[in-house]
Amino acid sequence: MSPLLDWLRTQGLSGIPREQWIATAIAGSLVLVALVAGVLAQRFIGQPLSRTWKSKLTGHAEGLGARLPGIVRHGTAALILAVLINIDNWPPIAAAPIGLALGAATAMAALTILRGLGLPRWMAWLVAVALFVALFSHAVGGLHPITTTLERIGFDIGRRRFSMLSLLTILITIIALYALVRLANRIVAHWIGQSRGLDATQKLLSQKLAAIVAVVLAFFVGVDVLDIDLTTFAVFSGALGLAIGFGLQKTVGNLIAGIILLMDRSIKPGDVIVVGDKDVGWVNKIGVRAVSVITRDGKEHLIPNENLMTQPVENWSYTDRNVRVRVPVGISYSADLKLAQELMLRAATESPRVLNSPKPNVWLTAFGDSAIEHEILVWISDPEGGVGNVRSDVLNRLWWLFKEHGIGLPFPQRDVHLHTAPSENGSLTRHTVARSQQL
């Protein structure tokens, strides 16, 4: 008697027929072949596919792109093992290694996909554990007792029973539909982003509408899969309508306002706007609830969409991105006026962000108390870069040009005149003093 048979007898397994042990050995060998095939698929298919995915989808590849080799490895192994488990009527002891490997490979594939789509860790692990238990127990013939036990644990509400099995099914279905919606949004966003016939605003609007359609479709698919009677929602829909009318009025209003903003294209990503008396900002993103505006200080303001529909908005780049910047300058009354104006034009022309067309211009605006006041008018085509730095650059250049050509800058002056006034004894003292006082 061989040592193996002696060991099996001591373990109480000597009653298993020889044919089942041979089938188990064959099943174990096939499992190893499937796992090796998965590793080879990862190396020769998964890694090139990951590089292609990242290069083609750029930002949309984040998450899934780096996990594609693992998905290909586990998915290939699970596919081969699923074929193996169904090509023959394996005895339970031989089906155990196949079911164990099939459950583990499928669970790992699902876990990798869900984590790549950005789902929380607990959701991914819940689905992975449920798949592993279901596939392994089905392979060895133990799925029915598990489902029966889960069905017995529950409670009744009216004519409907809520068991552990139904609650687990509902939860997994919701997670699966949520993952599908995220995947569909990524695919549609990439497809719309690659379209050359749409501008940035139309692309954003299409992505928002596609996301809404995906959520609505997922809702109806979930209702159909879970066999939910929509008539049970009659009372709920009435309550929801009241909630929207009162509690969610602002939220729904902001949602509709955001869609209108995207449709009429009055405000779009990249525009430079001024809302009310706030700082000038660059529109970074138009969301479902609010518009993200980033100022030159790096502060990000979230302005509700409804405010942009009801309040005056100054859009610097609505129809034309060219914006005129005014640079006030004052020169001394003793300065050469013609030379000073030529130097102002030269400083404006030499500034790198100032456009040559329309050409810069210099206006004499007023004769002030202490200076001849001018305005240098320049045009820029990139208002998102700010206007304060344009003024600073022009004034810096003008300072050195004035110093080089002897053009003086004014300062406030006051002339004080003292006239004759009566003395203490009633006689008049006549004296006049004139001087210039620097302030």
CSV table of C-alpha atoms in Angstrom, one decimal:
chain,number,residue,atom,x,y,z
A,1,MET,CA,0.0,0.0,0.0
A,2,SER,CA,1.4,3.4,-1.0
A,3,PRO,CA,2.0,6.1,1.7
A,4,LEU,CA,-0.5,8.3,-0.1
A,5,LEU,CA,-3.3,5.8,0.4
A,6,ASP,CA,-2.3,5.3,4.0
A,7,TRP,CA,-2.5,9.1,4.6
A,8,LEU,CA,-5.9,9.2,2.9
A,9,ARG,CA,-7.1,6.4,5.2
A,10,THR,CA,-6.0,8.2,8.3
A,11,GLN,CA,-7.8,11.4,7.1
A,12,GLY,CA,-11.0,9.5,6.4
A,13,LEU,CA,-10.8,10.0,2.6
A,14,SER,CA,-10.1,6.4,1.6
A,15,GLY,CA,-13.7,5.9,0.4
A,16,ILE,CA,-13.3,8.3,-2.6
A,17,PRO,CA,-13.1,6.4,-5.8
A,18,ARG,CA,-9.8,6.4,-7.7
A,19,GLU,CA,-11.5,8.0,-10.8
A,20,GLN,CA,-12.4,11.1,-8.8
A,21,TRP,CA,-8.8,11.5,-7.6
A,22,ILE,CA,-7.7,11.3,-11.2
A,23,ALA,CA,-10.3,13.9,-12.2
A,24,THR,CA,-9.1,16.1,-9.3
A,25,ALA,CA,-5.5,15.9,-10.5
A,26,ILE,CA,-6.6,16.8,-14.0
A,27,ALA,CA,-8.7,19.7,-12.7
A,28,GLY,CA,-5.7,21.0,-10.6
A,29,SER,CA,-3.5,20.8,-13.7
A,30,LEU,CA,-6.0,22.7,-15.8
A,31,VAL,CA,-6.2,25.3,-13.1
A,32,LEU,CA,-2.5,25.9,-13.3
A,33,VAL,CA,-2.7,26.1,-17.0
A,34,ALA,CA,-5.4,28.8,-16.7
A,35,LEU,CA,-3.4,30.8,-14.2
A,36,VAL,CA,-0.3,30.6,-16.5
A,37,ALA,CA,-2.4,31.7,-19.4
A,38,GLY,CA,-3.6,34.7,-17.4
A,39,VAL,CA,0.0,35.7,-16.6
A,40,LEU,CA,0.9,35.4,-20.3
A,41,ALA,CA,-2.1,37.5,-21.3
A,42,GLN,CA,-1.1,40.2,-18.8
A,43,ARG,CA,2.3,40.3,-20.3
A,44,PHE,CA,1.5,40.2,-24.0
A,45,ILE,CA,-1.9,41.8,-24.0
A,46,GLY,CA,-2.5,43.7,-20.8
A,47,GLN,CA,0.6,45.8,-20.7
A,48,PRO,CA,0.4,47.0,-24.4
A,49,LEU,CA,-3.3,47.6,-23.9
A,50,SER,CA,-2.6,49.7,-20.8
A,51,ARG,CA,-0.1,51.8,-22.7
A,52,THR,CA,-2.5,52.3,-25.6
A,53,TRP,CA,-5.3,53.2,-23.2
A,54,LYS,CA,-3.3,55.8,-21.5
A,55,SER,CA,-2.0,57.4,-24.7
A,56,LYS,CA,-5.5,57.5,-26.3
A,57,LEU,CA,-7.7,58.4,-23.4
A,58,THR,CA,-5.3,60.7,-21.5
A,59,GLY,CA,-7.1,62.0,-18.5
A,60,HIS,CA,-10.0,59.5,-18.8
A,61,ALA,CA,-7.5,56.6,-18.4
A,62,GLU,CA,-6.8,57.6,-14.8
A,63,GLY,CA,-7.7,54.6,-12.5
A,64,LEU,CA,-8.5,51.9,-15.1
A,65,GLY,CA,-5.4,52.5,-17.3
A,66,ALA,CA,-2.9,51.4,-14.7
A,67,ARG,CA,-5.0,48.4,-13.6
A,68,LEU,CA,-5.7,47.0,-17.1
A,69,PRO,CA,-2.8,44.4,-16.9
A,70,GLY,CA,-4.3,43.0,-13.7
A,71,ILE,CA,-7.8,43.1,-15.2
A,72,VAL,CA,-6.6,41.2,-18.3
A,73,ARG,CA,-4.8,38.6,-16.1
A,74,HIS,CA,-7.7,37.8,-13.8
A,75,GLY,CA,-10.3,38.1,-16.5
A,76,THR,CA,-8.5,35.7,-18.8
A,77,ALA,CA,-8.0,33.2,-16.0
A,78,ALA,CA,-11.7,33.5,-15.0
A,79,LEU,CA,-12.9,33.0,-18.6
A,80,ILE,CA,-10.8,29.8,-19.1
A,81,LEU,CA,-11.9,28.4,-15.7
A,82,ALA,CA,-15.6,29.2,-16.5
A,83,VAL,CA,-15.2,27.2,-19.7
A,84,LEU,CA,-13.5,24.3,-17.9
A,85,ILE,CA,-16.2,24.1,-15.2
A,86,ASN,CA,-18.9,23.7,-17.8
A,87,ILE,CA,-17.3,21.4,-20.3
A,88,ASP,CA,-17.6,18.3,-18.1
A,89,ASN,CA,-19.7,17.1,-15.1
A,90,TRP,CA,-16.9,17.3,-12.6
A,91,PRO,CA,-17.3,15.4,-9.3
A,92,PRO,CA,-17.5,17.8,-6.2
A,93,ILE,CA,-13.9,17.0,-5.1
A,94,ALA,CA,-12.6,17.8,-8.6
A,95,ALA,CA,-14.8,20.9,-9.1
A,96,ALA,CA,-13.5,22.3,-5.8
A,97,PRO,CA,-10.1,23.6,-7.1
A,98,ILE,CA,-11.7,24.9,-10.3
A,99,GLY,CA,-14.4,26.7,-8.4
A,100,LEU,CA,-11.9,28.0,-5.9
A,101,ALA,CA,-9.7,29.5,-8.7
A,102,LEU,CA,-12.7,30.7,-10.7
A,103,GLY,CA,-14.2,32.5,-7.7
A,104,ALA,CA,-10.8,34.1,-6.7
A,105,ALA,CA,-10.0,35.2,-10.3
A,106,THR,CA,-13.5,36.6,-10.9
A,107,ALA,CA,-13.5,38.4,-7.5
A,108,MET,CA,-10.0,39.9,-8.2
A,109,ALA,CA,-11.1,41.1,-11.6
A,110,ALA,CA,-14.3,42.7,-10.2
A,111,LEU,CA,-12.3,44.3,-7.4
A,112,THR,CA,-9.7,45.7,-9.8
A,113,ILE,CA,-12.4,47.1,-12.1
A,114,LEU,CA,-14.5,48.7,-9.4
A,115,ARG,CA,-11.4,50.3,-7.7
A,116,GLY,CA,-10.3,51.6,-11.1
A,117,LEU,CA,-13.7,53.2,-11.5
A,118,GLY,CA,-13.2,55.1,-8.3
A,119,LEU,CA,-15.8,53.2,-6.2
A,120,PRO,CA,-15.2,53.1,-2.4
A,121,ARG,CA,-13.2,50.2,-1.0
A,122,TRP,CA,-16.1,48.7,0.9
A,123,MET,CA,-18.3,48.5,-2.2
A,124,ALA,CA,-15.6,46.8,-4.2
A,125,TRP,CA,-14.8,44.2,-1.5
A,126,LEU,CA,-18.5,43.5,-1.0
A,127,VAL,CA,-19.0,42.6,-4.6
A,128,ALA,CA,-15.8,40.6,-4.7
A,129,VAL,CA,-16.6,38.5,-1.7
A,130,ALA,CA,-20.2,37.9,-3.0
A,131,LEU,CA,-18.9,36.7,-6.3
A,132,PHE,CA,-16.3,34.5,-4.7
A,133,VAL,CA,-18.8,32.8,-2.4
A,134,ALA,CA,-21.4,32.4,-5.2
A,135,LEU,CA,-19.1,30.9,-7.8
A,136,PHE,CA,-17.2,28.6,-5.4
A,137,SER,CA,-20.4,27.3,-3.7
A,138,HIS,CA,-22.0,26.8,-7.1
A,139,ALA,CA,-19.0,24.8,-8.3
A,140,VAL,CA,-19.2,22.4,-5.4
A,141,GLY,CA,-23.0,22.3,-5.3
A,142,GLY,CA,-23.5,24.3,-2.2
A,143,LEU,CA,-25.2,27.5,-3.5
A,144,HIS,CA,-28.7,26.4,-2.9
A,145,PRO,CA,-28.3,25.9,0.9
A,146,ILE,CA,-26.7,29.3,1.2
A,147,THR,CA,-29.5,31.1,-0.7
A,148,THR,CA,-32.1,29.2,1.3
A,149,THR,CA,-30.5,30.2,4.6
A,150,LEU,CA,-30.3,33.9,3.5
A,151,GLU,CA,-33.9,33.8,2.4
A,152,ARG,CA,-35.1,32.6,5.8
A,153,ILE,CA,-33.5,35.5,7.6
A,154,GLY,CA,-35.7,38.6,7.0
A,155,PHE,CA,-38.9,40.3,7.8
A,156,ASP,CA,-42.2,41.1,6.2
A,157,ILE,CA,-43.7,44.5,5.3
A,158,GLY,CA,-47.2,44.1,4.1
A,159,ARG,CA,-47.2,41.6,1.3
A,160,ARG,CA,-43.5,42.0,0.5
A,161,ARG,CA,-40.7,40.1,2.3
A,162,PHE,CA,-37.3,41.7,2.9
A,163,SER,CA,-34.7,38.9,3.4
A,164,MET,CA,-31.0,39.0,3.7
A,165,LEU,CA,-30.8,37.6,0.2
A,166,SER,CA,-33.0,40.3,-1.3
A,167,LEU,CA,-31.2,43.1,0.5
A,168,LEU,CA,-27.9,41.7,-0.6
A,169,THR,CA,-29.2,41.5,-4.2
A,170,ILE,CA,-30.5,45.1,-4.1
A,171,LEU,CA,-27.2,46.4,-2.7
A,172,ILE,CA,-25.0,44.5,-5.3
A,173,THR,CA,-27.3,45.6,-8.1
A,174,ILE,CA,-27.1,49.3,-7.0
A,175,ILE,CA,-23.3,49.0,-6.9
A,176,ALA,CA,-23.1,47.4,-10.3
A,177,LEU,CA,-25.3,50.0,-11.9
A,178,TYR,CA,-23.3,52.8,-10.2
A,179,ALA,CA,-20.1,51.3,-11.7
A,180,LEU,CA,-21.7,51.0,-15.1
A,181,VAL,CA,-22.8,54.7,-15.0
A,182,ARG,CA,-19.3,55.8,-14.1
A,183,LEU,CA,-17.8,53.7,-16.9
A,184,ALA,CA,-20.4,55.0,-19.4
A,185,ASN,CA,-19.7,58.6,-18.3
A,186,ARG,CA,-16.0,58.1,-18.9
A,187,ILE,CA,-16.5,56.6,-22.3
A,188,VAL,CA,-19.0,59.2,-23.4
A,189,ALA,CA,-16.8,62.0,-22.0
A,190,HIS,CA,-13.9,60.8,-24.0
A,191,TRP,CA,-16.0,60.3,-27.2
A,192,ILE,CA,-17.4,63.8,-26.9
A,193,GLY,CA,-14.0,65.3,-26.0
A,194,GLN,CA,-12.6,63.9,-29.2
A,195,SER,CA,-15.4,65.4,-31.3
A,196,ARG,CA,-14.1,68.3,-33.5
A,197,GLY,CA,-17.5,69.6,-34.5
A,198,LEU,CA,-18.3,70.9,-30.9
A,199,ASP,CA,-16.8,73.7,-29.0
A,200,ALA,CA,-15.9,73.5,-25.3
A,201,THR,CA,-19.4,74.7,-24.1
A,202,GLN,CA,-21.3,72.3,-26.3
A,203,LYS,CA,-19.0,69.4,-25.2
A,204,LEU,CA,-19.6,70.2,-21.6
A,205,LEU,CA,-23.4,70.5,-22.1
A,206,SER,CA,-23.4,67.1,-24.0
A,207,GLN,CA,-21.5,65.5,-21.2
A,208,LYS,CA,-23.9,66.8,-18.6
A,209,LEU,CA,-27.0,65.6,-20.6
A,210,ALA,CA,-25.4,62.2,-21.2
A,211,ALA,CA,-24.7,61.8,-17.5
A,212,ILE,CA,-28.4,62.6,-16.7
A,213,VAL,CA,-29.5,60.1,-19.3
A,214,ALA,CA,-27.2,57.4,-18.0
A,215,VAL,CA,-28.6,57.9,-14.4
A,216,VAL,CA,-32.2,57.7,-15.7
A,217,LEU,CA,-31.5,54.5,-17.7
A,218,ALA,CA,-29.7,52.9,-14.7
A,219,PHE,CA,-32.7,53.7,-12.6
A,220,PHE,CA,-35.2,52.0,-14.9
A,221,VAL,CA,-32.8,49.0,-15.5
A,222,GLY,CA,-32.5,48.6,-11.7
A,223,VAL,CA,-36.3,48.7,-11.3
A,224,ASP,CA,-36.6,46.0,-14.0
A,225,VAL,CA,-33.9,43.8,-12.6
A,226,LEU,CA,-35.2,44.0,-9.0
A,227,ASP,CA,-38.8,43.6,-10.2
A,228,ILE,CA,-40.0,46.7,-8.4
A,229,ASP,CA,-43.6,47.7,-8.9
A,230,LEU,CA,-43.6,51.4,-9.8
A,231,THR,CA,-47.1,51.9,-8.5
A,232,THR,CA,-45.7,51.6,-5.0
A,233,PHE,CA,-43.9,54.9,-5.7
A,234,ALA,CA,-47.2,56.9,-6.2
A,235,VAL,CA,-47.2,58.3,-2.7
A,236,PHE,CA,-43.4,58.7,-2.7
A,237,SER,CA,-43.5,60.7,-6.0
A,238,GLY,CA,-46.1,63.1,-4.5
A,239,ALA,CA,-43.9,63.6,-1.5
A,240,LEU,CA,-40.9,64.1,-3.7
A,241,GLY,CA,-42.8,66.7,-5.7
A,242,LEU,CA,-43.5,68.7,-2.5
A,243,ALA,CA,-39.9,68.4,-1.4
A,244,ILE,CA,-38.7,69.8,-4.8
A,245,GLY,CA,-41.3,72.6,-4.6
A,246,PHE,CA,-40.1,73.7,-1.1
A,247,GLY,CA,-36.9,72.2,0.2
A,248,LEU,CA,-35.1,71.6,-3.1
A,249,GLN,CA,-36.3,74.6,-5.0
A,250,LYS,CA,-32.9,76.3,-5.0
A,251,THR,CA,-31.1,73.1,-6.0
A,252,VAL,CA,-33.4,72.3,-8.9
A,253,GLY,CA,-33.2,76.0,-9.9
A,254,ASN,CA,-29.4,75.9,-10.0
A,255,LEU,CA,-29.5,72.7,-12.0
A,256,ILE,CA,-31.8,74.2,-14.6
A,257,ALA,CA,-29.8,77.5,-14.6
A,258,GLY,CA,-26.6,75.6,-15.3
A,259,ILE,CA,-28.1,73.8,-18.3
A,260,ILE,CA,-29.5,77.1,-19.6
A,261,LEU,CA,-26.1,78.7,-19.2
A,262,LEU,CA,-24.5,75.9,-21.2
A,263,MET,CA,-27.2,76.1,-23.9
A,264,ASP,CA,-27.2,79.8,-24.6
A,265,ARG,CA,-23.4,79.9,-24.2
A,266,SER,CA,-23.5,83.3,-22.4
A,267,ILE,CA,-20.9,82.0,-19.9
A,268,LYS,CA,-18.5,79.2,-20.8
A,269,PRO,CA,-15.3,77.7,-19.4
A,270,GLY,CA,-12.4,80.0,-20.1
A,271,ASP,CA,-14.4,83.2,-20.0
A,272,VAL,CA,-13.2,86.1,-17.8
A,273,ILE,CA,-16.1,87.5,-15.9
A,274,VAL,CA,-16.9,90.0,-13.1
A,275,VAL,CA,-20.0,89.2,-11.0
A,276,GLY,CA,-21.4,92.1,-9.1
A,277,ASP,CA,-18.5,93.9,-7.3
A,278,LYS,CA,-16.4,90.8,-7.0
A,279,ASP,CA,-12.9,90.4,-8.3
A,280,VAL,CA,-12.2,89.5,-11.9
A,281,GLY,CA,-12.1,85.7,-12.3
A,282,TRP,CA,-11.6,83.0,-14.9
A,283,VAL,CA,-14.4,80.5,-15.3
A,284,ASN,CA,-12.9,77.1,-14.5
A,285,LYS,CA,-15.9,74.8,-14.5
A,286,ILE,CA,-19.7,75.0,-14.8
A,287,GLY,CA,-21.0,72.3,-12.5
A,288,VAL,CA,-24.5,71.1,-11.7
A,289,ARG,CA,-24.9,73.4,-8.7
A,290,ALA,CA,-22.4,76.2,-9.1
A,291,VAL,CA,-19.8,77.8,-11.4
A,292,SER,CA,-16.2,77.7,-10.3
A,293,VAL,CA,-14.4,81.0,-10.8
A,294,ILE,CA,-10.7,81.4,-10.1
A,295,THR,CA,-9.3,84.9,-9.4
A,296,ARG,CA,-5.8,86.1,-10.0
A,297,ASP,CA,-5.0,85.6,-6.3
A,298,GLY,CA,-5.7,81.8,-6.8
A,299,LYS,CA,-8.9,82.0,-4.8
A,300,GLU,CA,-11.7,79.8,-6.2
A,301,HIS,CA,-15.2,81.2,-5.8
A,302,LEU,CA,-18.2,78.9,-6.2
A,303,ILE,CA,-21.1,81.0,-7.5
A,304,PRO,CA,-24.5,79.4,-7.7
A,305,ASN,CA,-25.8,79.1,-11.3
A,306,GLU,CA,-29.0,80.9,-10.4
A,307,ASN,CA,-27.0,84.0,-9.4
A,308,LEU,CA,-25.4,84.2,-12.9
A,309,MET,CA,-28.9,84.1,-14.4
A,310,THR,CA,-30.4,86.8,-12.1
A,311,GLN,CA,-27.5,89.2,-11.4
A,312,PRO,CA,-25.6,91.5,-13.8
A,313,VAL,CA,-22.5,89.7,-15.1
A,314,GLU,CA,-19.6,91.5,-16.9
A,315,ASN,CA,-18.1,89.0,-19.4
A,316,TRP,CA,-14.8,90.2,-20.8
A,317,SER,CA,-14.6,87.5,-23.5
A,318,TYR,CA,-18.3,87.0,-24.5
A,319,THR,CA,-18.0,87.9,-28.2
A,320,ASP,CA,-14.4,89.1,-28.4
A,321,ARG,CA,-11.4,88.2,-26.2
A,322,ASN,CA,-9.8,91.6,-26.8
A,323,VAL,CA,-9.9,93.8,-23.7
A,324,ARG,CA,-8.8,97.4,-23.4
A,325,VAL,CA,-6.7,98.3,-20.4
A,326,ARG,CA,-6.3,101.9,-19.2
A,327,VAL,CA,-3.0,103.0,-17.6
A,328,PRO,CA,-3.3,106.5,-15.9
A,329,VAL,CA,-0.1,108.6,-16.1
A,330,GLY,CA,0.6,112.2,-14.9
A,331,ILE,CA,3.6,114.3,-16.0
A,332,SER,CA,4.9,117.6,-14.8
A,333,TYR,CA,3.8,120.9,-16.3
A,334,SER,CA,7.4,121.7,-17.1
A,335,ALA,CA,7.9,118.5,-19.1
A,336,ASP,CA,8.1,118.2,-22.9
A,337,LEU,CA,4.6,117.1,-23.6
A,338,LYS,CA,5.2,115.7,-27.1
A,339,LEU,CA,8.3,113.7,-26.0
A,340,ALA,CA,6.4,112.4,-23.0
A,341,GLN,CA,3.5,111.1,-25.1
A,342,GLU,CA,5.9,109.5,-27.5
A,343,LEU,CA,7.6,107.7,-24.6
A,344,MET,CA,4.2,106.5,-23.3
A,345,LEU,CA,3.5,105.0,-26.7
A,346,ARG,CA,6.9,103.4,-26.8
A,347,ALA,CA,6.5,101.8,-23.3
A,348,ALA,CA,3.1,100.4,-24.3
A,349,THR,CA,4.3,99.0,-27.6
A,350,GLU,CA,7.3,97.3,-26.0
A,351,SER,CA,5.1,95.5,-23.5
A,352,PRO,CA,4.9,91.8,-24.6
A,353,ARG,CA,1.2,91.3,-23.9
A,354,VAL,CA,0.0,94.5,-25.6
A,355,LEU,CA,-1.5,93.9,-29.1
A,356,ASN,CA,-0.2,95.8,-32.1
A,357,SER,CA,-3.7,95.8,-33.6
A,358,PRO,CA,-5.7,97.6,-32.3
A,359,LYS,CA,-2.7,100.0,-31.7
A,360,PRO,CA,-1.9,101.5,-28.3
A,361,ASN,CA,-3.0,105.1,-27.9
A,362,VAL,CA,-2.4,108.0,-25.5
A,363,TRP,CA,-5.1,110.4,-24.4
A,364,LEU,CA,-4.6,113.7,-22.6
A,365,THR,CA,-7.5,113.6,-20.1
A,366,ALA,CA,-7.2,116.6,-17.9
A,367,PHE,CA,-5.0,119.5,-16.6
A,368,GLY,CA,-4.8,118.6,-12.9
A,369,ASP,CA,-3.7,120.6,-9.9
A,370,SER,CA,-0.2,119.2,-10.0
A,371,ALA,CA,0.1,117.2,-13.3
A,372,ILE,CA,-1.0,116.9,-16.9
A,373,GLU,CA,-3.0,113.8,-16.7
A,374,HIS,CA,-2.9,111.1,-19.5
A,375,GLU,CA,-4.3,107.6,-20.1
A,376,ILE,CA,-2.4,105.0,-22.0
A,377,LEU,CA,-4.9,102.8,-23.8
A,378,VAL,CA,-3.7,99.3,-24.7
A,379,TRP,CA,-5.4,96.1,-25.9
A,380,ILE,CA,-4.7,92.5,-24.7
A,381,SER,CA,-6.2,89.2,-26.0
A,382,ASP,CA,-5.6,87.1,-22.9
A,383,PRO,CA,-7.6,88.7,-20.1
A,384,GLU,CA,-7.4,85.5,-18.1
A,385,GLY,CA,-3.8,86.4,-17.5
A,386,GLY,CA,-4.9,89.5,-15.6
A,387,VAL,CA,-4.7,93.2,-16.3
A,388,GLY,CA,-2.8,94.5,-13.2
A,389,ASN,CA,0.4,92.9,-14.4
A,390,VAL,CA,0.0,94.7,-17.8
A,391,ARG,CA,-0.3,98.1,-16.1
A,392,SER,CA,2.7,97.3,-13.9
A,393,ASP,CA,4.8,96.3,-16.9
A,394,VAL,CA,3.9,99.4,-18.9
A,395,LEU,CA,4.6,101.7,-15.9
A,396,ASN,CA,7.9,100.1,-15.2
A,397,ARG,CA,9.1,100.6,-18.7
A,398,LEU,CA,7.8,104.2,-18.7
A,399,TRP,CA,9.7,105.0,-15.5
A,400,TRP,CA,13.0,104.1,-17.0
A,401,LEU,CA,12.2,105.9,-20.2
A,402,PHE,CA,11.2,109.1,-18.3
A,403,LYS,CA,14.4,109.0,-16.3
A,404,GLU,CA,16.5,108.4,-19.4
A,405,HIS,CA,15.0,111.5,-21.2
A,406,GLY,CA,14.6,113.7,-18.2
A,407,ILE,CA,10.8,113.8,-18.0
A,408,GLY,CA,9.9,114.8,-14.5
A,409,LEU,CA,7.0,113.2,-12.5
A,410,PRO,CA,4.8,115.7,-10.6
A,411,PHE,CA,4.1,116.0,-6.9
A,412,PRO,CA,1.4,118.0,-5.1
A,413,GLN,CA,2.3,121.7,-4.5
A,414,ARG,CA,0.5,124.5,-2.6
A,415,ASP,CA,1.3,128.2,-2.7
A,416,VAL,CA,0.7,130.0,0.6
A,417,HIS,CA,0.2,133.9,0.5
A,418,LEU,CA,0.2,136.0,3.6
A,419,HIS,CA,-1.4,139.4,3.2
A,420,THR,CA,-1.5,142.6,5.4
A,421,ALA,CA,-3.3,142.3,8.7
A,422,PRO,CA,-4.0,144.7,11.6
A,423,SER,CA,-1.6,144.7,14.5
A,424,GLU,CA,-2.5,144.8,18.2
A,425,ASN,CA,-2.5,148.6,18.4
A,426,GLY,CA,-4.7,148.9,15.4
A,427,SER,CA,-2.1,149.9,12.9
A,428,LEU,CA,-1.6,147.9,9.7
A,429,THR,CA,1.4,145.9,9.1
A,430,ARG,CA,2.1,145.3,5.4
A,431,HIS,CA,4.0,142.2,4.4
A,432,THR,CA,3.6,139.5,1.8
A,433,VAL,CA,5.2,136.1,1.8
A,434,ALA,CA,5.0,133.7,-1.0
A,435,ARG,CA,6.4,130.2,-0.9
A,436,SER,CA,5.9,126.8,-2.3
A,437,GLN,CA,5.1,124.0,0.1
A,438,GLN,CA,5.8,120.4,-0.8
A,439,LEU,CA,3.2,118.0,0.6
